[in-house]
PDB file of C-alpha atoms and ligand atoms in Angstrom:
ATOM      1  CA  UNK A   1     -11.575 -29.660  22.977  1.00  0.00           C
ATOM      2  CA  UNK A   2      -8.672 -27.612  21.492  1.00  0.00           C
ATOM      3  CA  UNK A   3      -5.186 -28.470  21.840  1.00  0.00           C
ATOM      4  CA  UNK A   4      -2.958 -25.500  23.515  1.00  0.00           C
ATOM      5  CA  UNK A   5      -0.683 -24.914  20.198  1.00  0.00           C
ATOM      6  CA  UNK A   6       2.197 -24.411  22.911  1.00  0.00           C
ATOM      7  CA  UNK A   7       2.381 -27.921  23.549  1.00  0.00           C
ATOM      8  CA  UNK A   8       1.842 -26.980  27.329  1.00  0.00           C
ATOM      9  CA  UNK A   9       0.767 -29.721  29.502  1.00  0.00           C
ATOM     10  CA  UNK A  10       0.351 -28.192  32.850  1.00  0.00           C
ATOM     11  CA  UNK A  11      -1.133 -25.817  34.712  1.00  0.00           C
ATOM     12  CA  UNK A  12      -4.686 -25.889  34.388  1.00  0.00           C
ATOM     13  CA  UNK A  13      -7.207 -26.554  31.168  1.00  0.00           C
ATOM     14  CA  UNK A  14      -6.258 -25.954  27.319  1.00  0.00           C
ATOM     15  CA  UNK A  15      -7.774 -23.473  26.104  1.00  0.00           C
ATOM     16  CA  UNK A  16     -10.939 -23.523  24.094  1.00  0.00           C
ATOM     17  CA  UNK A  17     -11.096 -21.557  21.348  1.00  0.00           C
ATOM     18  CA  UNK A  18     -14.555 -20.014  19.482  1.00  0.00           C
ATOM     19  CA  UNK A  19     -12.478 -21.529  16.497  1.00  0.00           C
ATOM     20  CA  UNK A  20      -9.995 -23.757  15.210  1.00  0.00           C
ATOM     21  CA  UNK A  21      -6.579 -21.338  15.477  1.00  0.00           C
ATOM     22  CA  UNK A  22      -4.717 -21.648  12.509  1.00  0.00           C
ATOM     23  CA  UNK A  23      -2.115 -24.179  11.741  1.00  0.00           C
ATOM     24  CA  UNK A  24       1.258 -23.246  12.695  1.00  0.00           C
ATOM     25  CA  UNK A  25       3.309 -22.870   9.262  1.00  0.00           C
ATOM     26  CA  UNK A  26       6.498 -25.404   8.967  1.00  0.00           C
ATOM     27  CA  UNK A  27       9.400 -25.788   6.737  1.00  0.00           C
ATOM     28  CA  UNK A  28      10.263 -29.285   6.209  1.00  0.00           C
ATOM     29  CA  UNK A  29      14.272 -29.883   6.823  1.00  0.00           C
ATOM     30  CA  UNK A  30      16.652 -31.064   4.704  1.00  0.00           C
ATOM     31  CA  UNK A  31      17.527 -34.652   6.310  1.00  0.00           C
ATOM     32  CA  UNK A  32      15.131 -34.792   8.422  1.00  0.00           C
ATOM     33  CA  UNK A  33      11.706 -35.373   9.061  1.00  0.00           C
ATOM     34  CA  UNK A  34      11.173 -32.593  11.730  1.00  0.00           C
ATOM     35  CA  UNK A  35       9.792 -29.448  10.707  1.00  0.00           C
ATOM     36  CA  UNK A  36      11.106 -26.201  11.317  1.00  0.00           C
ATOM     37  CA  UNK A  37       8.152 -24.062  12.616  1.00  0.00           C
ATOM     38  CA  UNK A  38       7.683 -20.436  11.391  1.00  0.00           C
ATOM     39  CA  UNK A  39       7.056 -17.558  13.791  1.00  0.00           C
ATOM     40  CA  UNK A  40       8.093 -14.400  11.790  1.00  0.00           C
ATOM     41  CA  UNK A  41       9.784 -13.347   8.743  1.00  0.00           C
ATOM     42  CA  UNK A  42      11.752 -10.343   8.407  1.00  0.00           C
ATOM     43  CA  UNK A  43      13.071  -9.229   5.412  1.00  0.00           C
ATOM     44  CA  UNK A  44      16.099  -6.816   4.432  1.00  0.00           C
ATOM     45  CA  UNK A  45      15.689  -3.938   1.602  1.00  0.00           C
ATOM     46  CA  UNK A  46      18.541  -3.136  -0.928  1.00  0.00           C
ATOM     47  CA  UNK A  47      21.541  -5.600   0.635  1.00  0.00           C
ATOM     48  CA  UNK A  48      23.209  -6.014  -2.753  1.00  0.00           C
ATOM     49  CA  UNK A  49      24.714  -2.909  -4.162  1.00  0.00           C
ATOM     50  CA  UNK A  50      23.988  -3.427  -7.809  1.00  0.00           C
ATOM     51  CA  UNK A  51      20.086  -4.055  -6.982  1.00  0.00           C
ATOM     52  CA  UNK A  52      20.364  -1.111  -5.051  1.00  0.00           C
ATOM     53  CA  UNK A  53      21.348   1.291  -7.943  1.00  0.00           C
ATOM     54  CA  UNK A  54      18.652  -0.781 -10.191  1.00  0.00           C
ATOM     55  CA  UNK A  55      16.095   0.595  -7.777  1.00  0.00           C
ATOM     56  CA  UNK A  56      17.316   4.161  -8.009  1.00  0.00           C
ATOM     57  CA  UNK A  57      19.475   4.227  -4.568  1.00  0.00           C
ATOM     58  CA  UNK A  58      23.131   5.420  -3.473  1.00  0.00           C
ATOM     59  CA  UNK A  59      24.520   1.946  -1.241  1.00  0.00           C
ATOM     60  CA  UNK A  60      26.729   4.245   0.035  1.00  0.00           C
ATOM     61  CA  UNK A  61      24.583   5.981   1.960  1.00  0.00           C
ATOM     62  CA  UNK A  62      22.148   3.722   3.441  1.00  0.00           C
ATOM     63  CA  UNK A  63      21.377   1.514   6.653  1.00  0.00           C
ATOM     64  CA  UNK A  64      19.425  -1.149   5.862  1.00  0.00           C
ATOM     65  CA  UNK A  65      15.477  -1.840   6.766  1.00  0.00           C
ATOM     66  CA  UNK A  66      13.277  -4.146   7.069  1.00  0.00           C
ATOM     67  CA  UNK A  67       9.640  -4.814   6.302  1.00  0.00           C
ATOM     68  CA  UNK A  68       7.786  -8.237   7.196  1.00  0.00           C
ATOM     69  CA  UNK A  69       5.745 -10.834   5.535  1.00  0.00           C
ATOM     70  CA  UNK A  70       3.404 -13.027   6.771  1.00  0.00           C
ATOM     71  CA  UNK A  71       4.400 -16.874   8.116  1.00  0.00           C
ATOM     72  CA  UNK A  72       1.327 -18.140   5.920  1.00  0.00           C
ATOM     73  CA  UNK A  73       2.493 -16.101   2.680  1.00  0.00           C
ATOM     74  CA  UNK A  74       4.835 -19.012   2.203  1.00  0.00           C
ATOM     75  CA  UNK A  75       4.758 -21.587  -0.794  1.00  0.00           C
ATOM     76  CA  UNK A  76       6.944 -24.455  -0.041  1.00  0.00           C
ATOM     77  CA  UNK A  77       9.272 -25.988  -2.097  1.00  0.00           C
ATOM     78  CA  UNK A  78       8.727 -26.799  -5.827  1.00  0.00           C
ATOM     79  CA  UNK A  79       5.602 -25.707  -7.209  1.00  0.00           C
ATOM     80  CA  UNK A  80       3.481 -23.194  -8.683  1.00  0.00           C
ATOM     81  CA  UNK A  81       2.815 -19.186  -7.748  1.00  0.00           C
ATOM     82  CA  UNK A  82      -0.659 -18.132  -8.471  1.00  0.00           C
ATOM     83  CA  UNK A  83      -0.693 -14.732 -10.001  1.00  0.00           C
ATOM     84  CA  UNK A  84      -1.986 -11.959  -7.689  1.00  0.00           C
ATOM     85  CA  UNK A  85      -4.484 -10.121  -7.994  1.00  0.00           C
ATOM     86  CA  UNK A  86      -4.458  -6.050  -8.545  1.00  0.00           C
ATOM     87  CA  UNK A  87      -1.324  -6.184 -10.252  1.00  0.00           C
ATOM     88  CA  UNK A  88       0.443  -6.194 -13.157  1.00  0.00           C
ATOM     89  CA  UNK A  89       4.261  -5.800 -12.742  1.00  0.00           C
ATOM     90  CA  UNK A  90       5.051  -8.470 -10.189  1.00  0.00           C
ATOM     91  CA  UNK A  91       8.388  -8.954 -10.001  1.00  0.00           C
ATOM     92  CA  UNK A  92      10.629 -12.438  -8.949  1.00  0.00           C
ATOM     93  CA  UNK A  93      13.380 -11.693  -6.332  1.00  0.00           C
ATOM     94  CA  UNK A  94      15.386 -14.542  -5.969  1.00  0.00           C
ATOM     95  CA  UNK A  95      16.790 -14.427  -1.793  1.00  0.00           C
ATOM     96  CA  UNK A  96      18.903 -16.445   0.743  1.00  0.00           C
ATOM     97  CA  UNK A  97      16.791 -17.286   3.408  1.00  0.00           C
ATOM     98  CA  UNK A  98      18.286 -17.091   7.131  1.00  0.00           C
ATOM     99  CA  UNK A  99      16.666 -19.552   9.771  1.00  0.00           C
ATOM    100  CA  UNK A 100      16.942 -18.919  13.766  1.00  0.00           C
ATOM    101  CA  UNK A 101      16.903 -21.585  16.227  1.00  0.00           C
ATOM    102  CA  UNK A 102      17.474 -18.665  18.848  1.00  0.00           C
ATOM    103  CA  UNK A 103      16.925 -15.361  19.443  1.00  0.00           C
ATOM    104  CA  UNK A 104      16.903 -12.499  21.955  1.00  0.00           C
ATOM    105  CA  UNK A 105      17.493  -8.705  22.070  1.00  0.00           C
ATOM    106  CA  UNK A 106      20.781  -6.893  21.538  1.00  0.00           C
ATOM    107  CA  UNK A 107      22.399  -9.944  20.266  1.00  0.00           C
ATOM    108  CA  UNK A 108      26.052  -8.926  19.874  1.00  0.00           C
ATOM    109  CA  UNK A 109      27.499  -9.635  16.379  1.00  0.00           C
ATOM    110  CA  UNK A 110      30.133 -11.938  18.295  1.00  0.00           C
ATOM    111  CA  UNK A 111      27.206 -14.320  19.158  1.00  0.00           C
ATOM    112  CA  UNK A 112      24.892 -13.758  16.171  1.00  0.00           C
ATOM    113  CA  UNK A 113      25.715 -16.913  14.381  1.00  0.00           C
ATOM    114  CA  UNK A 114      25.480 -19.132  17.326  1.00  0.00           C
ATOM    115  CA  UNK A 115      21.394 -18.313  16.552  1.00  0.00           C
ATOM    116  CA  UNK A 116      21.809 -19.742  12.959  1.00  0.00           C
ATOM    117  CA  UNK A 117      19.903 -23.123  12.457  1.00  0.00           C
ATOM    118  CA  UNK A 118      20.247 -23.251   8.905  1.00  0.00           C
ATOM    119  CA  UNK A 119      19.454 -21.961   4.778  1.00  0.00           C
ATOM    120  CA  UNK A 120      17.120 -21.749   2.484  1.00  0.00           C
ATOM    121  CA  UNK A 121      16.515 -20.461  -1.349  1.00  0.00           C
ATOM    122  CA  UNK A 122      13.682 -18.422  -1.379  1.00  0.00           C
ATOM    123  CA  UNK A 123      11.514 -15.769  -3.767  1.00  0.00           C
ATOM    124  CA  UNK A 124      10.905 -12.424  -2.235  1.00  0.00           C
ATOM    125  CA  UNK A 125       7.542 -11.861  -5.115  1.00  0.00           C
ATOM    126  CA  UNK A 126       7.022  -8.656  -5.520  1.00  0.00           C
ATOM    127  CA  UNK A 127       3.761  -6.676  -6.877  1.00  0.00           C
ATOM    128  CA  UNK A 128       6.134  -3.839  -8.384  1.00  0.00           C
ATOM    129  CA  UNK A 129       3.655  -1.511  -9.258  1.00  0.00           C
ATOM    130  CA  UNK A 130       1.957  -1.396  -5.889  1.00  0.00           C
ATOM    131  CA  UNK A 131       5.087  -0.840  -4.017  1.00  0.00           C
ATOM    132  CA  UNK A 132       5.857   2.021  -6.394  1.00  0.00           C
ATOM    133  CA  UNK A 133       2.315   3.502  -5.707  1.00  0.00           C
ATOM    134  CA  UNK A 134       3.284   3.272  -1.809  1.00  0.00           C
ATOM    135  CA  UNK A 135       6.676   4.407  -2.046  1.00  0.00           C
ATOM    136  CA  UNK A 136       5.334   7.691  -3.575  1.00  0.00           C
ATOM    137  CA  UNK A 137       2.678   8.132  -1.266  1.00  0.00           C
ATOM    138  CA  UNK A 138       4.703   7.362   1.673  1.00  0.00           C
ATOM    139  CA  UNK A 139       2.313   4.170   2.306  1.00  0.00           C
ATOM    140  CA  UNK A 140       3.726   1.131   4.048  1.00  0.00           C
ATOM    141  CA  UNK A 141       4.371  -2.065   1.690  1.00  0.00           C
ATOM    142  CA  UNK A 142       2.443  -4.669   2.511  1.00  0.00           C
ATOM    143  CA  UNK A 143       0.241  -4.638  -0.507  1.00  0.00           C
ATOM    144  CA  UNK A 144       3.408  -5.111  -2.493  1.00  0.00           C
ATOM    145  CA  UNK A 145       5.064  -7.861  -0.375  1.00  0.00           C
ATOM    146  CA  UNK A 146       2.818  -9.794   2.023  1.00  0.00           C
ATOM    147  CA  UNK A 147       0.001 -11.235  -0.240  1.00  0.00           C
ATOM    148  CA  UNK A 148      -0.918 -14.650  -0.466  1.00  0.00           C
ATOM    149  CA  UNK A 149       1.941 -16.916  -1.817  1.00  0.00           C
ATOM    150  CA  UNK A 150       4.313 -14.179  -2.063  1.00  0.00           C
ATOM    151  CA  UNK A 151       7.107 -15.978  -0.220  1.00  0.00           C
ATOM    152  CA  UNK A 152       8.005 -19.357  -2.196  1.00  0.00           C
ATOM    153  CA  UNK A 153      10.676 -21.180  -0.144  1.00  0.00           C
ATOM    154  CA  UNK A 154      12.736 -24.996  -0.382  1.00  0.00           C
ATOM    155  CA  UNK A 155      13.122 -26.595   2.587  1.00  0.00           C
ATOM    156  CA  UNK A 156      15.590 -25.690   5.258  1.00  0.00           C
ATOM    157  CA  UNK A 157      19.161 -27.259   4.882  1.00  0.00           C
ATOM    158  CA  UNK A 158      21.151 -27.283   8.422  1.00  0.00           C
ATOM    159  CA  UNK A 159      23.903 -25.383   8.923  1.00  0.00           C
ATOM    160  CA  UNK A 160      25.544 -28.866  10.736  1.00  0.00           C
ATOM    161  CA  UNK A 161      25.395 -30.102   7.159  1.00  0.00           C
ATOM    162  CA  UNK A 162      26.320 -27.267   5.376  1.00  0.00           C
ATOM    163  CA  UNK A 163      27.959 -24.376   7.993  1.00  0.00           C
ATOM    164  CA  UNK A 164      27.878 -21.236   6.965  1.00  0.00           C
ATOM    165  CA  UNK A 165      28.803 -20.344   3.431  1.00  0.00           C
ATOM    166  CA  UNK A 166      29.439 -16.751   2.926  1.00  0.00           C
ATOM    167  CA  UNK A 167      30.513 -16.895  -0.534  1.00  0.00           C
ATOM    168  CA  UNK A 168      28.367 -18.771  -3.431  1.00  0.00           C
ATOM    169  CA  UNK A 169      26.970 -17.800  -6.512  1.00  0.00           C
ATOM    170  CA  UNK A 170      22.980 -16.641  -6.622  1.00  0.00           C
ATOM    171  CA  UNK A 171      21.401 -16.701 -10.106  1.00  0.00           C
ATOM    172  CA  UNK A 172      17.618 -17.074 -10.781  1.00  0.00           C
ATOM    173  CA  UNK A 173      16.495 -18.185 -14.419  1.00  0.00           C
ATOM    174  CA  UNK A 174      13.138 -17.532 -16.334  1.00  0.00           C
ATOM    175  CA  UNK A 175      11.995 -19.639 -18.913  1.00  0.00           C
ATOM    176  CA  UNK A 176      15.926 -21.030 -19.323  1.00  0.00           C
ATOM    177  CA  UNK A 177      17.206 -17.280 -19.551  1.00  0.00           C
ATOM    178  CA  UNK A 178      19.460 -15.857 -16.524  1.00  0.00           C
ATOM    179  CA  UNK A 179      17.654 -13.149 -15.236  1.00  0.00           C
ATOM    180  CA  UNK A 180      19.302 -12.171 -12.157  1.00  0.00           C
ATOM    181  CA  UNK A 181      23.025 -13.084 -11.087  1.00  0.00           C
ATOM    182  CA  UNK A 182      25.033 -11.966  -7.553  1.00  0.00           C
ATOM    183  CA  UNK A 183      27.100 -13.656  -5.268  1.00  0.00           C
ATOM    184  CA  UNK A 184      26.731 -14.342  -1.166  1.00  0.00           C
ATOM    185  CA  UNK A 185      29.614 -12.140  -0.807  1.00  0.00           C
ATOM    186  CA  UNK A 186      28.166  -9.282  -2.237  1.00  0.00           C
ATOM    187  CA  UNK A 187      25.284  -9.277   0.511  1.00  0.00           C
ATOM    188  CA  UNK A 188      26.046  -5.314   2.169  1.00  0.00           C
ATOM    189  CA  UNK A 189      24.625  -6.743   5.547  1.00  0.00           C
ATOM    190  CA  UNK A 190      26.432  -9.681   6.533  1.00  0.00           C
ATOM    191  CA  UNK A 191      24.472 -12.106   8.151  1.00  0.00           C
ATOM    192  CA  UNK A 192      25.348 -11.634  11.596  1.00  0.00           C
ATOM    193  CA  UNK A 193      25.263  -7.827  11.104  1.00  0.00           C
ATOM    194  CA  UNK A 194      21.463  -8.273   9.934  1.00  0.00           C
ATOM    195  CA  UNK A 195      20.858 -10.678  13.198  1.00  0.00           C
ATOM    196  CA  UNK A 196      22.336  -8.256  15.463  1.00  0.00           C
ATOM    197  CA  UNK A 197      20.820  -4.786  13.858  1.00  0.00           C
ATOM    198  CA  UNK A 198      17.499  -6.522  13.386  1.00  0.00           C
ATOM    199  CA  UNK A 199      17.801  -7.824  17.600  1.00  0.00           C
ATOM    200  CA  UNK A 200      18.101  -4.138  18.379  1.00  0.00           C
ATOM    201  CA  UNK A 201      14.516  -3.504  17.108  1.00  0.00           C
ATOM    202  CA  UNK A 202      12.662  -6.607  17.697  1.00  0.00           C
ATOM    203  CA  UNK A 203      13.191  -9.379  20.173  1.00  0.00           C
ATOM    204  CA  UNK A 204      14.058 -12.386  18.001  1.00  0.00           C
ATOM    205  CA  UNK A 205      12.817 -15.802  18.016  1.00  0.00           C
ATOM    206  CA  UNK A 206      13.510 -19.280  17.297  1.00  0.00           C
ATOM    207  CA  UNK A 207      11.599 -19.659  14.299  1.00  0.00           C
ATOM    208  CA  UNK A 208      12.443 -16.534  12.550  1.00  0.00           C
ATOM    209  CA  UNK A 209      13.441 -15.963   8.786  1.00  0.00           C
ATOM    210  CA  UNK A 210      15.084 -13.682   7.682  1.00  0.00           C
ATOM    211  CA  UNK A 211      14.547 -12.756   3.453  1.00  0.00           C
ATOM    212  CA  UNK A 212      18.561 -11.363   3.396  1.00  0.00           C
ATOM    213  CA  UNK A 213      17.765  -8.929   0.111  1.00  0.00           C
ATOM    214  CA  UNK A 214      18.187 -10.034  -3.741  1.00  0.00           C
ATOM    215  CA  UNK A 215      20.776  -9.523  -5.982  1.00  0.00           C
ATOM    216  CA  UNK A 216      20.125  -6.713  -8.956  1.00  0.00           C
ATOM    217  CA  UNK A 217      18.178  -7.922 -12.344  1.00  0.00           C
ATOM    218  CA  UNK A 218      14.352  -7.881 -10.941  1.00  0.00           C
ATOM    219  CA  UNK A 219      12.111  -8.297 -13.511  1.00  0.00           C
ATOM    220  CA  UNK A 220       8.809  -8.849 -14.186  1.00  0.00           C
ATOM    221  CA  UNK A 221       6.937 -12.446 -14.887  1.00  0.00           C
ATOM    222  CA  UNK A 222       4.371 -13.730 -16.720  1.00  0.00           C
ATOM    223  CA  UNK A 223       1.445 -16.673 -16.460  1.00  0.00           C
ATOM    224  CA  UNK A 224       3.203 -19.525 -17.624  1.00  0.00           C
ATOM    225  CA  UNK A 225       6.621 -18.479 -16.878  1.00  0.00           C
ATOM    226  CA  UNK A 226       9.029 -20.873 -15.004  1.00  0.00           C
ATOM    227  CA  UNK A 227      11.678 -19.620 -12.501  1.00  0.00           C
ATOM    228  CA  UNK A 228      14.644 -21.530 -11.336  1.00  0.00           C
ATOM    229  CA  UNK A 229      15.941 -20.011  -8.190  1.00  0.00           C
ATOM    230  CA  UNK A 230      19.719 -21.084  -7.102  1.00  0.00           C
ATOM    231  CA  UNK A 231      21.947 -20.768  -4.518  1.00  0.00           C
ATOM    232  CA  UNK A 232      25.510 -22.608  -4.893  1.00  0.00           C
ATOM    233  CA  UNK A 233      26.109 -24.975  -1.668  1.00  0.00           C
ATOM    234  CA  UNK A 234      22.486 -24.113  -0.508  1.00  0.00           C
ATOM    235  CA  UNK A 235      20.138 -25.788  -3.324  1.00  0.00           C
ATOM    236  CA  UNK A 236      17.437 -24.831  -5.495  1.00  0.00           C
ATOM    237  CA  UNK A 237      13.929 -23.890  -5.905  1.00  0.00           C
ATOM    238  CA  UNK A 238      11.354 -24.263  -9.417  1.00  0.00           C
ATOM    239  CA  UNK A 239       8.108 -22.270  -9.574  1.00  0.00           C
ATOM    240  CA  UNK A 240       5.941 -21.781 -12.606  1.00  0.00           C
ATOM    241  CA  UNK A 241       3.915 -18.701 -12.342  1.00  0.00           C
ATOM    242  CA  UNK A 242       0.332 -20.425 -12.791  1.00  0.00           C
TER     243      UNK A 242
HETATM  244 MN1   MN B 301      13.450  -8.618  -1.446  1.00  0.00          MN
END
């Protein structure tokens, strides 16, 4: 007999399944040995100005958007990235990663943090060359974002151990050389602003992450490469594109 993944213990049976379900997806926390469990991930285009312009884009003159990845496209912590397949321009975007331990819709911006469990450093990979291809054809993106492994991510750090840094420098290295620098404060969207404009779309959960956008100096890595991701006051993250 299947367990109800709900944890629900009344009202009637469990429910059997004609398979397993898969496992629910969890982010171990800093501290801690519960794990944060993962129900979506949103992420934010273009929230630093200088990537922005790298990609061909006026800041000025845009609201942000979103696209989504999958909860099981994420590597966790330290490790490797298996090169995708179909591509060959995949790109490392180095990202601070926004946890919810609450949601709703219409969340006022007055509230928004009060949703914020905690922070992680994450990699937004990207298979360049696809999203170009989609981006001219007016496709949607999820051959470029939401493959397998896509979303490498360290563990969750609390906000009750850290609160809520809004400054803090962002670099990500490749083999030793800095590849992409920005600060927190240079994030367009502020973090409540992205929990309140993204609560006007969707109805937000606990469980959520949110991918907040990635400072400018994208580039493109190779087999055998080694990224160090970094986030001051937030931590760190090593992957070696295998
Ligand atoms: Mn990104």
């Amino acid at each position: 007999m299947s367990t109800n993944p709900a944890g629900n213990t009344g009202g009637g049976p469990s429910p059997r399944y004609v398979f397993a379900p898969a496992e629910t997806v969890a982010v171990p926390v800093v501290g801690s040995d519960a794990l944060f469990p993962v129900h979506r991930i949103y992420c934010v285009g273009r929230n630093y100005a200088a990537h922005a312009v790298e990609m061909g884009h006026d800041p000025d003159k845009e609201l942000p958007f979103f696209f989504q990845k999958n909860p099981d496209n994420l590597s966790i912590g330290d490790g490797e990235f298996p090169y995708p397949p179909r591509s060959s321009d995949v790109h490392h975007e180095i990202e601070l990663v926004v946890a919810l331990s609450g949601g709703g819709k219409d969340i006022p911006l007055e509230s928004a943090m009060d949703h914020v469990f905690g922070y992680a450093v994450a990699l937004d990979m990207t298979r360049r060359d696809l999203q170009a291809e989609a981006k001219k054809l007016g496709r949607p993106w999820e051959v470029a974002k939401a493959f397998e492994h896509s979303a490498p991510c360290a563990p969750l750090v609390p906000a009750s151990q850290i609160g809520h840094p809004t400054e803090g420098a962002v670099w990500l290295d490749v083999n030793g050389e800095r590849r992409q620098t920005g600060d927190l404060n240079q994030l367009i969207w502020k973090v409540p602003e992205m929990i309140s404009y993204l609560s006007s779309m969707f109805e937000l959960r606990a469980g959520d992450l949110i991918f907040s956008g990635t400072p400018s100096g994208v580039a493109a890595v190779e087999r055998g490469d080694r990224m160090h991701a970094h986030i001051d006051g937030i931590g760190a993250l090593k992957v070696t594109v295998a």
